[in-house]
Structures are given as structure tokens and as C-alpha cells.
Short mmCIF file of C-alpha atoms and ligand atoms in Angstrom, two decimals:
data_model
loop_
_atom_site.label_atom_id
_atom_site.label_comp_id
_atom_site.label_asym_id
_atom_site.label_seq_id
_atom_site.Cartn_x
_atom_site.Cartn_y
_atom_site.Cartn_z
CA MET L 1 26.17 46.45 56.54
CA ILE L 2 24.18 44.59 59.17
CA ILE L 3 21.62 42.16 57.91
CA ASP L 4 18.42 41.44 59.84
CA ALA L 5 18.55 38.15 61.72
CA LEU L 6 17.41 35.96 64.60
CA LEU L 7 20.11 34.96 67.08
CA VAL L 8 19.36 31.46 68.38
CA VAL L 9 21.41 30.58 71.45
CA PHE L 10 21.63 26.88 72.27
CA GLY L 11 22.62 26.67 75.93
CA GLY L 12 20.72 29.88 76.54
CA THR L 13 20.37 29.20 80.29
CA GLY L 14 24.11 28.67 80.75
CA ASP L 15 26.96 30.67 82.22
CA LEU L 16 28.45 31.95 78.96
CA ALA L 17 25.10 33.16 77.67
CA HIS L 18 24.29 35.06 80.86
CA ARG L 19 27.74 36.47 81.63
CA LYS L 20 28.87 37.32 78.10
CA LEU L 21 26.32 36.99 75.31
CA TYR L 22 23.30 38.82 76.76
CA PRO L 23 25.35 41.77 78.06
CA ALA L 24 27.04 41.91 74.63
CA VAL L 25 23.67 42.09 72.85
CA TYR L 26 22.56 44.84 75.24
CA ASN L 27 25.75 46.87 74.64
CA LEU L 28 25.46 46.46 70.87
CA TYR L 29 21.92 47.75 71.15
CA LEU L 30 23.05 50.79 73.16
CA SER L 31 25.76 51.49 70.57
CA GLY L 32 23.19 51.41 67.77
CA LEU L 33 24.90 48.40 66.19
CA LEU L 34 22.02 45.94 66.33
CA PRO L 35 19.85 45.60 63.28
CA GLU L 36 16.38 47.07 63.62
CA ASN L 37 14.94 43.69 62.69
CA PHE L 38 16.41 41.45 65.33
CA ALA L 39 15.28 39.03 68.03
CA LEU L 40 17.02 36.49 70.25
CA VAL L 41 15.81 33.00 71.11
CA ALA L 42 17.42 31.12 73.99
CA VAL L 43 17.05 27.36 73.74
CA GLY L 44 17.17 25.54 77.07
CA ARG L 45 15.72 22.42 78.63
CA ARG L 46 14.39 23.95 81.85
CA ASP L 47 10.81 24.96 82.40
CA LYS L 48 10.80 28.72 82.32
CA SER L 49 8.25 31.34 81.48
CA ILE L 50 9.28 34.11 79.13
CA GLN L 51 8.88 36.61 82.01
CA ASP L 52 11.22 34.57 84.22
CA PHE L 53 13.75 34.32 81.44
CA ARG L 54 13.66 38.05 80.72
CA SER L 55 14.04 38.96 84.37
CA GLN L 56 17.05 36.60 84.69
CA VAL L 57 18.60 38.22 81.63
CA MET L 58 17.92 41.62 83.17
CA GLU L 59 19.81 40.55 86.30
CA SER L 60 22.75 39.31 84.21
CA ILE L 61 22.89 42.56 82.28
CA ARG L 62 22.83 44.57 85.49
CA GLU L 63 25.65 42.47 86.89
CA TYR L 64 27.93 41.94 83.90
CA SER L 65 27.35 44.68 81.35
CA ARG L 66 30.21 47.15 80.86
CA ASN L 67 27.62 49.93 80.36
CA LYS L 68 25.63 50.28 83.54
CA VAL L 69 21.86 50.30 83.18
CA GLU L 70 20.83 53.94 83.29
CA ASP L 71 17.80 53.97 81.05
CA ILE L 72 15.40 51.21 82.07
CA ASP L 73 13.16 51.87 79.06
CA LYS L 74 15.99 51.01 76.72
CA LEU L 75 16.74 47.85 78.62
CA GLU L 76 13.10 46.81 78.50
CA LYS L 77 12.91 47.56 74.79
CA ILE L 78 15.73 45.16 73.97
CA LEU L 79 14.49 42.56 76.48
CA ALA L 80 11.14 42.55 74.70
CA ARG L 81 13.01 40.93 71.78
CA PHE L 82 14.37 38.08 73.95
CA TYR L 83 12.47 34.77 73.80
CA TYR L 84 12.85 31.45 75.54
CA TYR L 85 12.21 28.13 73.83
CA LYS L 86 12.20 24.96 75.93
CA LYS L 87 13.61 21.84 74.34
CA ASP L 88 16.20 19.15 74.89
CA PHE L 89 19.01 19.12 72.31
CA TYR L 90 18.35 15.43 71.67
CA ASP L 91 14.62 15.69 71.04
CA SER L 92 14.75 15.48 67.24
CA GLN L 93 11.08 16.27 66.63
CA GLY L 94 11.47 19.41 68.71
CA TYR L 95 13.65 20.98 65.99
CA GLU L 96 10.76 21.15 63.53
CA ARG L 97 8.62 22.88 66.14
CA LEU L 98 11.54 25.22 66.87
CA GLY L 99 11.62 25.95 63.12
CA GLU L 100 7.97 26.96 63.21
CA PHE L 101 8.58 29.16 66.24
CA LEU L 102 11.45 30.88 64.40
CA LYS L 103 9.28 31.37 61.30
CA ASP L 104 6.64 33.14 63.40
CA LEU L 105 9.34 35.43 64.78
CA ASP L 106 10.57 36.08 61.22
CA ASP L 107 7.11 37.41 60.42
CA SER L 108 7.00 39.59 63.53
CA TYR L 109 10.53 40.97 63.21
CA LYS L 110 11.00 40.83 59.43
CA THR L 111 14.17 38.80 59.82
CA ARG L 112 13.60 36.98 56.52
CA GLY L 113 14.87 33.56 57.61
CA ASN L 114 18.37 34.78 58.46
CA ARG L 115 19.70 33.00 61.52
CA VAL L 116 22.79 32.85 63.69
CA PHE L 117 22.86 29.56 65.59
CA TYR L 118 25.15 30.11 68.56
CA LEU L 119 26.25 26.88 70.26
CA ALA L 120 27.01 27.97 73.84
CA VAL L 121 27.10 24.34 74.91
CA ALA L 122 29.62 21.69 75.93
CA PRO L 123 31.60 20.36 72.93
CA GLU L 124 30.01 16.89 72.95
CA HIS L 125 26.72 18.52 71.89
CA PHE L 126 28.15 20.40 68.85
CA GLY L 127 27.86 17.53 66.34
CA PRO L 128 24.43 16.21 67.43
CA ILE L 129 22.87 19.70 67.40
CA VAL L 130 24.25 20.54 63.96
CA GLU L 131 23.01 17.21 62.60
CA ARG L 132 19.49 17.87 63.93
CA ILE L 133 19.45 21.46 62.66
CA HIS L 134 20.20 19.99 59.25
CA SER L 135 17.65 17.16 59.39
CA ALA L 136 14.90 19.59 60.39
CA GLY L 137 15.78 21.82 57.43
CA LEU L 138 16.67 24.80 59.64
CA ALA L 139 19.77 25.70 57.66
CA PRO L 140 18.90 25.63 53.95
CA ASN L 141 21.35 28.49 53.16
CA GLY L 142 19.49 29.25 49.95
CA LYS L 143 19.34 32.44 47.91
CA GLU L 144 16.68 34.13 50.06
CA SER L 145 18.29 33.74 53.45
CA TRP L 146 21.51 32.77 55.21
CA GLN L 147 22.21 30.69 58.31
CA ARG L 148 25.48 30.84 60.22
CA ILE L 149 26.82 28.72 63.04
CA VAL L 150 28.99 29.90 65.91
CA ILE L 151 31.02 27.26 67.71
CA GLU L 152 32.56 27.92 71.11
CA LYS L 153 35.96 26.61 72.05
CA PRO L 154 37.31 24.01 72.58
CA PHE L 155 37.22 22.88 68.95
CA GLY L 156 38.17 19.25 69.62
CA LYS L 157 40.74 17.95 72.08
CA ASP L 158 43.28 16.84 69.49
CA LEU L 159 43.59 16.85 65.71
CA GLU L 160 41.57 13.67 65.27
CA SER L 161 38.55 14.81 67.30
CA ALA L 162 38.71 18.30 65.78
CA ALA L 163 38.69 16.81 62.26
CA ARG L 164 35.70 14.63 63.13
CA LEU L 165 33.82 17.60 64.53
CA ASN L 166 34.70 19.64 61.49
CA GLU L 167 33.34 16.94 59.21
CA ASP L 168 30.05 16.92 61.13
CA ILE L 169 29.72 20.68 60.79
CA THR L 170 30.85 21.06 57.18
CA ARG L 171 28.29 18.46 56.13
CA VAL L 172 25.71 21.14 56.95
CA PHE L 173 27.47 24.52 56.83
CA SER L 174 30.06 25.68 54.34
CA GLU L 175 33.29 27.18 55.71
CA ASP L 176 32.13 30.75 55.09
CA HIS L 177 29.11 30.16 57.34
CA ILE L 178 31.14 28.68 60.21
CA TYR L 179 32.38 31.02 62.95
CA ARG L 180 34.81 29.25 65.31
CA ILE L 181 35.26 31.44 68.33
CA ASP L 182 38.54 32.27 69.97
CA HIS L 183 37.34 35.18 72.06
CA TYR L 184 40.90 36.53 72.40
CA LEU L 185 40.60 37.64 68.79
CA GLY L 186 37.78 39.98 69.79
CA LYS L 187 39.98 41.82 72.28
CA GLU L 188 40.85 45.37 71.35
CA MET L 189 44.61 45.01 71.67
CA LEU L 190 44.77 41.85 69.60
CA GLN L 191 43.25 43.76 66.74
CA ASN L 192 45.76 46.48 67.49
CA ILE L 193 48.79 44.20 67.02
CA MET L 194 48.44 44.33 63.24
CA VAL L 195 47.90 48.08 63.32
CA ILE L 196 50.97 48.68 65.49
CA ARG L 197 53.04 46.50 63.20
CA PHE L 198 51.81 47.48 59.79
CA ALA L 199 50.76 51.12 60.25
CA ASN L 200 54.06 52.35 61.70
CA THR L 201 57.28 52.96 59.81
CA LEU L 202 58.91 52.84 63.21
CA PHE L 203 58.31 49.14 63.74
CA GLU L 204 57.79 47.11 60.59
CA PRO L 205 61.32 47.57 59.17
CA LEU L 206 62.74 46.29 62.46
CA TRP L 207 60.35 43.36 62.81
CA ASN L 208 62.75 40.54 61.95
CA ASN L 209 65.78 38.56 63.04
CA LYS L 210 68.20 41.34 62.16
CA HIS L 211 66.85 43.58 64.89
CA ILE L 212 64.93 41.42 67.33
CA ASP L 213 66.71 39.30 69.93
CA HIS L 214 63.71 37.34 71.16
CA ILE L 215 59.99 37.57 71.92
CA GLN L 216 58.15 36.64 75.11
CA ILE L 217 54.40 35.99 75.10
CA THR L 218 52.81 35.66 78.52
CA SER L 219 49.28 35.05 79.70
CA CYS L 220 49.06 34.47 83.42
CA GLU L 221 46.17 34.27 85.83
CA THR L 222 45.97 34.52 89.60
CA ILE L 223 42.88 32.37 89.90
CA GLY L 224 42.90 28.60 90.07
CA ILE L 225 40.38 26.54 88.18
CA GLU L 226 37.46 27.85 90.27
CA ASN L 227 34.47 25.53 89.75
CA ARG L 228 35.61 24.20 86.36
CA GLY L 229 37.37 21.07 87.62
CA GLY L 230 35.31 18.73 85.45
CA TYR L 231 36.18 20.61 82.28
CA TYR L 232 39.78 21.38 83.20
CA GLU L 233 40.68 17.76 84.00
CA GLY L 234 39.98 16.86 80.37
CA SER L 235 41.84 19.85 79.05
CA GLY L 236 44.79 21.39 80.96
CA ALA L 237 46.74 24.52 80.10
CA LEU L 238 48.16 23.11 76.85
CA ARG L 239 44.73 22.59 75.28
CA ASP L 240 42.85 25.32 77.16
CA MET L 241 45.30 28.17 76.43
CA MET L 242 48.24 27.21 74.21
CA GLN L 243 46.38 25.59 71.33
CA ASN L 244 44.17 28.60 70.81
CA HIS L 245 44.82 31.94 72.59
CA MET L 246 48.61 31.70 72.84
CA LEU L 247 49.08 30.49 69.28
CA GLN L 248 46.78 33.29 68.08
CA LEU L 249 49.06 35.81 69.80
CA LEU L 250 52.05 34.14 68.19
CA MET L 251 50.46 34.19 64.72
CA LEU L 252 49.60 37.89 64.89
CA THR L 253 53.09 38.74 66.12
CA ALA L 254 54.99 36.62 63.61
CA MET L 255 52.85 36.75 60.43
CA GLU L 256 54.03 38.36 57.21
CA PRO L 257 52.17 41.48 56.03
CA PRO L 258 49.01 40.31 54.22
CA VAL L 259 48.55 41.47 50.62
CA ASN L 260 45.45 43.33 51.75
CA LEU L 261 43.17 43.48 54.77
CA ASP L 262 40.48 41.09 53.61
CA THR L 263 39.59 38.06 55.72
CA GLU L 264 41.27 35.39 53.64
CA SER L 265 44.51 37.32 53.06
CA ILE L 266 44.95 37.78 56.81
CA ARG L 267 44.08 34.18 57.61
CA ASP L 268 46.44 32.94 54.87
CA GLU L 269 49.36 34.72 56.52
CA LYS L 270 48.42 33.57 60.01
CA VAL L 271 48.27 29.94 59.01
CA LYS L 272 51.72 30.15 57.40
CA VAL L 273 53.15 30.86 60.85
CA LEU L 274 51.68 27.61 62.14
CA LYS L 275 53.05 25.76 59.14
CA ALA L 276 56.49 27.13 60.04
CA LEU L 277 56.35 25.48 63.48
CA SER L 278 57.79 21.99 63.32
CA ALA L 279 56.03 19.29 65.30
CA MET L 280 58.34 18.53 68.22
CA ALA L 281 60.07 15.18 68.70
CA PRO L 282 59.87 13.82 72.29
CA GLU L 283 63.47 14.87 73.07
CA GLU L 284 62.67 18.42 71.88
CA VAL L 285 59.58 18.46 74.06
CA ALA L 286 61.69 17.36 77.03
CA ARG L 287 64.16 20.15 76.36
CA ASN L 288 61.91 23.00 75.22
CA VAL L 289 58.57 22.56 76.97
CA VAL L 290 57.90 22.76 80.70
CA ARG L 291 54.65 21.69 82.33
CA GLY L 292 53.59 22.40 85.87
CA GLN L 293 50.77 21.96 88.32
CA TYR L 294 50.18 24.19 91.31
CA GLY L 295 50.31 22.80 94.81
CA GLU L 296 49.29 24.51 98.01
CA GLY L 297 50.47 28.05 98.46
CA VAL L 298 49.15 31.57 98.59
CA ASP L 299 46.22 33.09 96.76
CA PRO L 300 47.93 36.02 95.01
CA ASP L 301 44.77 38.17 95.16
CA SER L 302 43.82 37.80 98.80
CA GLY L 303 47.08 36.67 100.38
CA ASP L 304 45.16 33.78 102.00
CA ARG L 305 46.28 30.19 101.90
CA ALA L 306 45.33 28.50 98.62
CA ILE L 307 44.71 24.80 98.09
CA GLY L 308 46.60 22.84 95.46
CA TYR L 309 45.09 21.76 92.14
CA ARG L 310 44.67 18.16 93.31
CA GLN L 311 42.54 19.35 96.22
CA GLU L 312 40.16 21.29 93.96
CA ASP L 313 36.58 20.11 93.48
CA ARG L 314 36.08 17.46 90.75
CA VAL L 315 39.82 16.95 90.33
CA SER L 316 41.49 13.57 90.75
CA ARG L 317 43.74 13.40 93.84
CA ASP L 318 46.59 12.09 91.65
CA SER L 319 45.81 14.20 88.58
CA ASP L 320 48.53 14.69 85.96
CA THR L 321 46.73 17.66 84.39
CA GLU L 322 49.00 20.66 83.88
CA THR L 323 47.98 24.13 85.03
CA TYR L 324 51.15 25.75 83.67
CA VAL L 325 53.06 25.49 80.38
CA SER L 326 56.04 27.37 79.09
CA MET L 327 57.96 26.67 75.94
CA LYS L 328 60.63 27.88 73.62
CA LEU L 329 59.76 27.61 69.97
CA MET L 330 61.22 28.68 66.66
CA VAL L 331 59.29 29.96 63.64
CA ASN L 332 61.20 28.38 60.79
CA ASN L 333 61.19 31.01 58.08
CA ILE L 334 63.53 33.67 56.77
CA ARG L 335 62.13 36.49 58.89
CA TRP L 336 62.48 34.66 62.19
CA ALA L 337 65.45 32.31 61.72
CA GLY L 338 67.39 32.29 64.99
CA VAL L 339 64.84 34.29 67.03
CA PRO L 340 63.39 32.28 69.92
CA PHE L 341 59.79 32.81 71.00
CA TYR L 342 59.20 32.05 74.67
CA LEU L 343 55.56 31.39 75.58
CA ARG L 344 54.17 30.87 79.07
CA THR L 345 50.72 30.56 80.55
CA GLY L 346 49.48 29.36 83.89
CA LYS L 347 47.09 29.56 86.78
CA ARG L 348 47.76 30.72 90.31
CA LEU L 349 50.68 32.90 89.19
CA PRO L 350 51.49 36.19 90.98
CA CYS L 351 49.45 38.53 88.78
CA LYS L 352 46.86 38.54 86.02
CA THR L 353 48.18 39.85 82.76
CA THR L 354 48.57 39.09 79.08
CA GLU L 355 51.28 40.72 76.99
CA ILE L 356 53.70 40.37 74.11
CA ALA L 357 57.23 41.67 74.74
CA ILE L 358 59.56 42.25 71.81
CA GLU L 359 63.13 42.63 72.92
CA PHE L 360 65.32 44.25 70.29
CA SER L 361 68.95 43.24 69.74
CA LYS L 362 71.74 45.18 71.35
CA PRO L 363 73.87 47.24 68.95
CA PRO L 364 77.56 46.41 68.51
CA GLU L 365 79.81 47.21 71.46
CA VAL L 366 80.89 50.66 70.42
CA LEU L 367 80.19 54.08 71.95
CA TYR L 368 77.75 53.83 74.83
CA PHE L 369 77.38 50.08 74.59
CA LYS L 370 81.14 49.84 75.01
CA GLU L 371 81.50 52.42 77.73
CA PHE L 372 78.53 51.49 79.92
CA GLN L 373 78.04 48.02 81.24
CA ASN L 374 74.53 46.53 81.38
CA LEU L 375 72.73 48.97 79.10
CA GLN L 376 69.28 47.57 78.52
CA SER L 377 67.87 46.55 75.16
CA ASN L 378 65.04 48.46 73.55
CA LEU L 379 61.76 46.85 74.33
CA LEU L 380 58.27 47.10 72.88
CA VAL L 381 55.56 45.64 75.09
CA ILE L 382 52.03 45.23 73.79
CA LYS L 383 49.73 44.90 76.78
CA ILE L 384 46.58 42.95 76.01
CA GLN L 385 44.79 42.71 79.37
CA PRO L 386 43.80 43.92 81.92
CA ARG L 387 45.83 46.99 80.96
CA GLU L 388 45.49 47.72 77.24
CA GLY L 389 48.24 49.63 75.53
CA ALA L 390 51.88 49.57 74.54
CA PHE L 391 55.10 50.86 75.88
CA LEU L 392 58.43 51.41 74.27
CA GLN L 393 61.52 51.36 76.42
CA PHE L 394 64.72 53.04 75.30
CA ASN L 395 67.91 54.43 76.86
CA ALA L 396 68.37 58.08 77.81
CA LYS L 397 70.74 60.15 79.87
CA LYS L 398 69.79 60.52 83.49
CA PRO L 399 69.55 64.24 84.26
CA GLY L 400 72.49 65.50 86.29
CA ALA L 401 76.19 66.19 86.11
CA ARG L 402 77.23 62.54 86.13
CA SER L 403 77.17 60.46 82.97
CA GLU L 404 74.54 57.87 83.63
CA ILE L 405 72.19 56.12 81.24
CA ILE L 406 68.83 54.78 82.33
CA PRO L 407 65.95 53.04 80.60
CA VAL L 408 62.92 55.30 80.07
CA ALA L 409 59.57 54.48 78.51
CA MET L 410 56.95 56.01 76.27
CA ASP L 411 53.75 54.61 77.60
CA PHE L 412 50.39 54.45 75.87
CA CYS L 413 47.45 53.14 77.90
CA GLN L 414 44.08 53.07 76.22
CA ASN L 415 41.96 51.96 79.17
CA CYS L 416 43.57 53.78 82.07
CA THR L 417 40.96 56.50 82.39
CA VAL L 418 37.76 55.69 84.20
CA ASP L 419 35.41 56.06 81.23
CA ALA L 420 37.63 54.25 78.72
CA VAL L 421 36.16 50.76 79.02
CA SER L 422 36.78 48.82 75.85
CA ALA L 423 33.99 46.81 74.29
CA ASP L 424 33.95 43.25 75.49
CA ALA L 425 35.37 40.75 73.00
CA TYR L 426 31.96 39.10 72.60
CA GLU L 427 30.39 42.38 71.50
CA ARG L 428 32.79 42.70 68.62
CA LEU L 429 32.49 39.04 67.70
CA LEU L 430 28.68 38.97 67.75
CA TYR L 431 28.61 42.12 65.67
CA ASP L 432 30.95 40.51 63.13
CA VAL L 433 28.84 37.35 62.90
CA LEU L 434 25.74 39.42 62.21
CA ARG L 435 27.42 41.36 59.44
CA GLY L 436 29.14 38.28 58.04
CA ASP L 437 32.77 39.18 58.70
CA SER L 438 34.77 36.14 59.79
CA THR L 439 38.21 37.77 59.99
CA LEU L 440 38.32 37.45 63.79
CA PHE L 441 37.30 33.80 63.76
CA THR L 442 39.43 30.74 63.25
CA ARG L 443 39.56 29.07 59.84
CA TRP L 444 39.71 25.28 59.77
CA ASP L 445 43.34 25.10 58.62
CA GLU L 446 44.38 27.26 61.61
CA VAL L 447 42.69 24.77 63.92
CA GLU L 448 44.22 21.86 62.05
CA HIS L 449 47.81 23.12 62.13
CA SER L 450 47.60 24.30 65.71
CA TRP L 451 46.44 20.85 66.82
CA ARG L 452 49.20 19.17 64.80
CA PHE L 453 51.79 21.17 66.73
CA ILE L 454 50.08 20.77 70.14
CA ASP L 455 49.50 17.02 69.61
CA SER L 456 53.24 16.48 69.23
CA ILE L 457 53.72 17.88 72.74
CA ALA L 458 50.74 16.06 74.27
CA GLU L 459 51.90 12.74 72.79
CA ALA L 460 55.41 13.16 74.22
CA TRP L 461 53.92 13.99 77.62
CA ASP L 462 51.69 10.91 77.55
CA LYS L 463 54.82 8.73 77.62
CA VAL L 464 56.27 10.22 80.81
CA SER L 465 54.61 10.76 84.19
CA PRO L 466 55.23 14.24 85.55
CA SER L 467 56.15 14.80 89.17
CA PHE L 468 53.31 17.05 90.19
CA PRO L 469 52.66 19.34 91.98
CA ASN L 470 55.82 21.22 91.10
CA TYR L 471 55.07 24.84 91.90
CA SER L 472 53.38 26.59 94.78
CA ALA L 473 50.25 28.62 94.23
CA GLY L 474 51.28 32.26 94.00
CA SER L 475 54.77 31.55 92.60
CA TRP L 476 56.10 31.99 89.05
CA GLY L 477 55.78 28.31 88.13
CA PRO L 478 58.19 25.39 88.15
CA ASP L 479 61.90 26.02 88.46
CA GLU L 480 62.51 24.28 85.10
CA ALA L 481 60.75 27.24 83.45
CA ARG L 482 63.40 29.58 84.81
CA VAL L 483 66.10 27.20 83.55
CA LEU L 484 64.42 26.98 80.11
CA ILE L 485 65.10 30.65 79.39
CA GLU L 486 68.19 31.24 81.55
CA ARG L 487 70.19 28.60 79.74
CA ASP L 488 69.91 30.92 76.68
CA GLY L 489 71.28 33.83 78.74
CA ARG L 490 67.86 35.52 79.04
CA ILE L 491 65.31 35.94 81.81
CA TRP L 492 61.53 36.03 82.00
CA ARG L 493 60.19 39.53 82.15
CA ASP L 494 58.52 40.81 85.28
CA VAL L 495 55.15 41.25 83.63
CA CYS L 496 53.01 42.49 86.52
CA ASP L 497 51.49 45.94 86.03
CA TYR L 498 52.40 48.15 88.95
CA TYR L 499 50.34 51.11 87.86
N1 LIG C 501 31.47 30.11 80.64
C1 LIG C 501 32.46 30.73 80.03
O1 LIG C 501 32.94 31.79 80.46
C2 LIG C 501 33.06 30.16 78.77
C3 LIG C 501 34.19 30.79 78.21
C4 LIG C 501 34.72 30.28 77.01
C5 LIG C 501 34.14 29.20 76.41
N2 LIG C 501 33.06 28.58 76.99
C6 LIG C 501 32.45 27.44 76.29
O2 LIG C 501 31.08 27.72 76.09
C7 LIG C 501 30.33 26.53 76.15
C8 LIG C 501 29.22 26.70 77.20
O3 LIG C 501 29.83 26.94 78.47
P1 LIG C 501 28.98 27.37 79.75
O4 LIG C 501 29.98 27.71 80.80
O5 LIG C 501 27.94 28.35 79.40
O6 LIG C 501 28.28 25.98 80.14
P2 LIG C 501 27.03 25.76 81.10
O7 LIG C 501 26.87 26.88 82.05
O8 LIG C 501 27.15 24.38 81.63
O9 LIG C 501 25.78 25.83 80.10
C9 LIG C 501 25.47 24.77 79.23
C10 LIG C 501 24.07 24.97 78.72
O10 LIG C 501 23.71 23.84 77.92
C11 LIG C 501 22.41 23.40 78.35
N3 LIG C 501 22.24 21.97 78.11
C12 LIG C 501 23.10 20.97 78.42
N4 LIG C 501 22.59 19.80 77.98
C13 LIG C 501 21.40 20.08 77.39
C14 LIG C 501 20.43 19.31 76.73
N5 LIG C 501 20.55 17.98 76.57
N6 LIG C 501 19.35 19.94 76.22
C15 LIG C 501 19.18 21.28 76.36
N7 LIG C 501 20.08 22.07 76.99
C16 LIG C 501 21.17 21.47 77.49
C17 LIG C 501 22.39 23.73 79.81
O11 LIG C 501 21.08 23.69 80.24
P3 LIG C 501 20.73 23.49 81.81
O12 LIG C 501 20.87 24.87 82.35
O13 LIG C 501 19.35 23.00 81.80
O14 LIG C 501 21.73 22.52 82.37
C18 LIG C 501 23.02 25.12 79.79
O15 LIG C 501 22.10 26.08 79.30
C19 LIG C 501 31.33 25.41 76.47
O16 LIG C 501 31.74 24.85 75.24
C20 LIG C 501 32.49 26.15 77.11
O17 LIG C 501 33.71 25.47 76.93
C21 LIG C 501 32.51 29.05 78.15
#
């Protein structure tokens, strides 16, 4: 059930709000999923009339919404519930006035004091804003109303800073009112991983070290860092992708079946996967983790020459920030003993795709596996983006008089037809915040254990200077990444979608 509420967006003039949040609100409205009693307040520091704000939101919706604007009346109806409130985050008195403004809107929209505070702001503002929301009494969380807080990633830059931030937030909001965003969790196919695993007799009995040889999780991008040099220099691929999105994919792939589908049961199983990852000693990091940084090369999308990372805007000319990471890790429990997980993510790689590939073990060398050399293993690939779907590869006889066996595939694509555009992740996540379902958000212990693991890698890296750049833009990353998997007698999958 959706409960009536005001959505208060701090950073309401920013990129995330305009590209993702406002189109998501519009699409929820079109789908009939917004509460009747709803309004949105964007908090920003610029001078802006409400008309200017609404026409900028209209532009963003026209540009970024997955549903094109066909009915202008509908668009205007939802825009009439968008408000702009000018204030600086650090103007403490301003929060009381903001409170009065919100109360007036409560009366107009019958939202009864329920609020979602969405912090679409840089991480250094999270703590100060929460503290001021508290001091101004904007989040009483009493019996009559609820107040929730949504925190964008990154949640800290290591365990220590994440714990400090968490303390600041939990002083004001209890865990069940905190929604830590990892927008990957809002993607259709991520939610489908559990369904594919646990709703199919075909897969779950095979989902273990008796039948699986290894698993590859890949998330690669063709773009460089675009105009995010300032942010990326303080982050890098390990913190920007591995700590959150990649470990989420790992957790959903490796978790045990939850006892039921409620939020805490699912989160309990996910966090156990992180607990089964041992922090890596420096010599393990040297052996099992590869970092890279792109140099000059080719832009994979246009074929034009591409500059190296160190030449990008707001990047140090001798930067040691990694734009690529691959690693081999083991999940130390009974189900996965002996099964390596290979993870890789990077920028300026040959294609944009995210997928999980489960390669099943080969059967004993009898019958066809004895007679035919190089028969391929069965493979299940869950495609997350841009193609959404799954394919299952198995061996079959090639038609004809000769005895030949070839790999064939059963291929399910859920977004291959023109009108099958999945809801954007932010739509699903905003909808869940409004109805109070935090299953697709990150619980504190997930954040804590993921940082513990990632810190062990970052600390080992801090002791050794990398020789960057070590891969060309448009290539598959550093050569050490190839060695990392080939020394185990395996190869990285060709993940590009040629459809
Ligand atoms: N953009 C994305 O696609 C994306 C994706 C994932 C996560 N995120 C995360 O989302 C957060 C926001 O990112 P963004 O790209 O939207 O950033 P952004 O475009 O720089 O927007 C930041 C917003 O904060 C406002 N602001 C900054 N200091 C302020 C102050 N003292 N008082 C009042 N307003 C202030 C800015 O107002 P002005 O306009 O006046 O400067 C702007 O509205 C970050 O944590 C980022 O890591 C973003």
C-alpha cells in the first residue's frame, strides 16, 4: 500500500534529480503508482521561480523519460505538484522555515507529515543535512507520521568514513527508515536473478560446487570518466563499482535461499556471502587482483582517437587512480568451496555490458566428452544491461550426415522488442521508498562487510605504486587480467552483445 507523502529532494537542481528522479516520478504517475496525496519539493540554493523550476523539470522529462510525453495535460498535472524551495544546506535557521513550508503543503495535499528526504547531494553534505533536519525537528518519526531518508552512493570511501556517516544518520533515523541506494538493485534483471535461481527446478539443484566450474561477473563501459574527473579521482573503479554494484551481483548470485521473501531474510542471506569473503593479505591482492588505468587509444563507440585518463579534465597528470579492476575471489562456504568467482569492471573497454556467466562443469570423459575434443561446457548467462535476459548454452548435434556437435543456445530477451522498455531503476526504488519496502536497499551490515573486504585491497595498493597507464582505451584492459584467469586454464568470456 502506498502512503501519502511529500518527497523532499535536497540537491533538487542537480544532475541526478533532473536526469533520473523527476523522470521517475513522472513515469510512476503515468503508471498510476503515485499516491493521490503527493507533492515534491526540490531544495536548491539558486534563485529560481517556481515557473522556471517547473519548465526545467519539463525539459528534463522530455529528454530523459522512458515514456515519451504524449499527453501534455498529464505532464502539467504532475508538474503542478512540483515545488522549489531556495536554501543553502548550511543555513540552519532555514530548516525551520522549510518545515513550515512543508506543513503548508501537508495541508494542501493531505500528506499528514509523511516525508521522504532524498539526499541527491555530494557525500560530504549527508551528515550536516541530517543533523540540521534533526535539530529543526523535521524528522520526529512519531505515531502520526513517518519520515524516511534516502542516501545516494557512495556511502563512505572506506569502512571508517562509512561508519562515521552511519553514526551521524542513525542518531536521527532508525535503520528501518534509512534507504541506502545502490541503483543496480532497482534494475529488472537483478531482481530476476533470485527468481531464475529459486523459481526453477532446472537451476537451483545445480547451483553449487558439484556442478559449477566457475562464475564470471562483468560490468564494462565504453565511456571514460566524462566530466566526473573531480569525483572519480577520489574514488576509482574499486570504490565506484566493486564495493557496491559488483558485490551486489556477487551476493545475489552466491546467496543461500532465504527462509522467505521478506526484506530481512533476503538481506540476512546476502550479508552472509560478504562474511564468507576473507579480507585479502597484500600477497593475495598482488596475486588475485589486477588494477588498470586507460591510456590513449580508441573510443570504442565512435572509433575516434580517445585521450588517456591522465589527460582528462580535473585529473592529475600523474594520477594513480584505477579505471579498471579484475579479481579472482573465493566464497568460503560449503556451497562454493573450490569455485572461483572472476569479477571485472572498467571504463573505455570495447563494449558496454553487464552480465553474470555461470559456467557448468564438464561431465566425466565418457561418451561424447571422450569422443569429441573441445566440447563446450553448459553456460547460463544472465544479461543485466543494456540487453536484459538470459541464455542457456548446451551441446547439440549439428544437422547433417557427419557426426558433429555444436553449442546452441536458448535465448530469452525481455527488452529486445521496441515497446519493451523496462522501468528505470529509480522508478522502482522511489516506489519502494514511498511504500516502505527496503528490500532493494543496502542494510548497514552489507555496507560494513563490503568495505572491510574492499579496504583490504585498497590498503595493499596504497603500499605499491602502479605503473599506469597500462591499457589502451578501447582494449580489454591490462595484460595481467588475461594472465589472472588463464593461469587457471580459463579465459574471459567475450561478453559483447552482437545482436
Ligand atoms: N548524477 C548521477 O547520475 C549520479 C549517479 C549515481 C549517484 N549519484 C550521486 O548523487 C549525488 C548527487 O549527484 P549529482 O550528479 O546530482 O550532483 P550535482 O549535479 O553536482 O548536484 C548537486 C546538487 O547539490 C546542490 N548543492 C551543493 N551544495 C549546496 C549547498 N551548500 N546548498 C544547497 N545546495 C547545494 C547543488 O546546487 P547548485 O546547482 O546550486 O550547485 C546541486 O543541486 C552524489 O552523491 C552522486 O555521487 C549521482
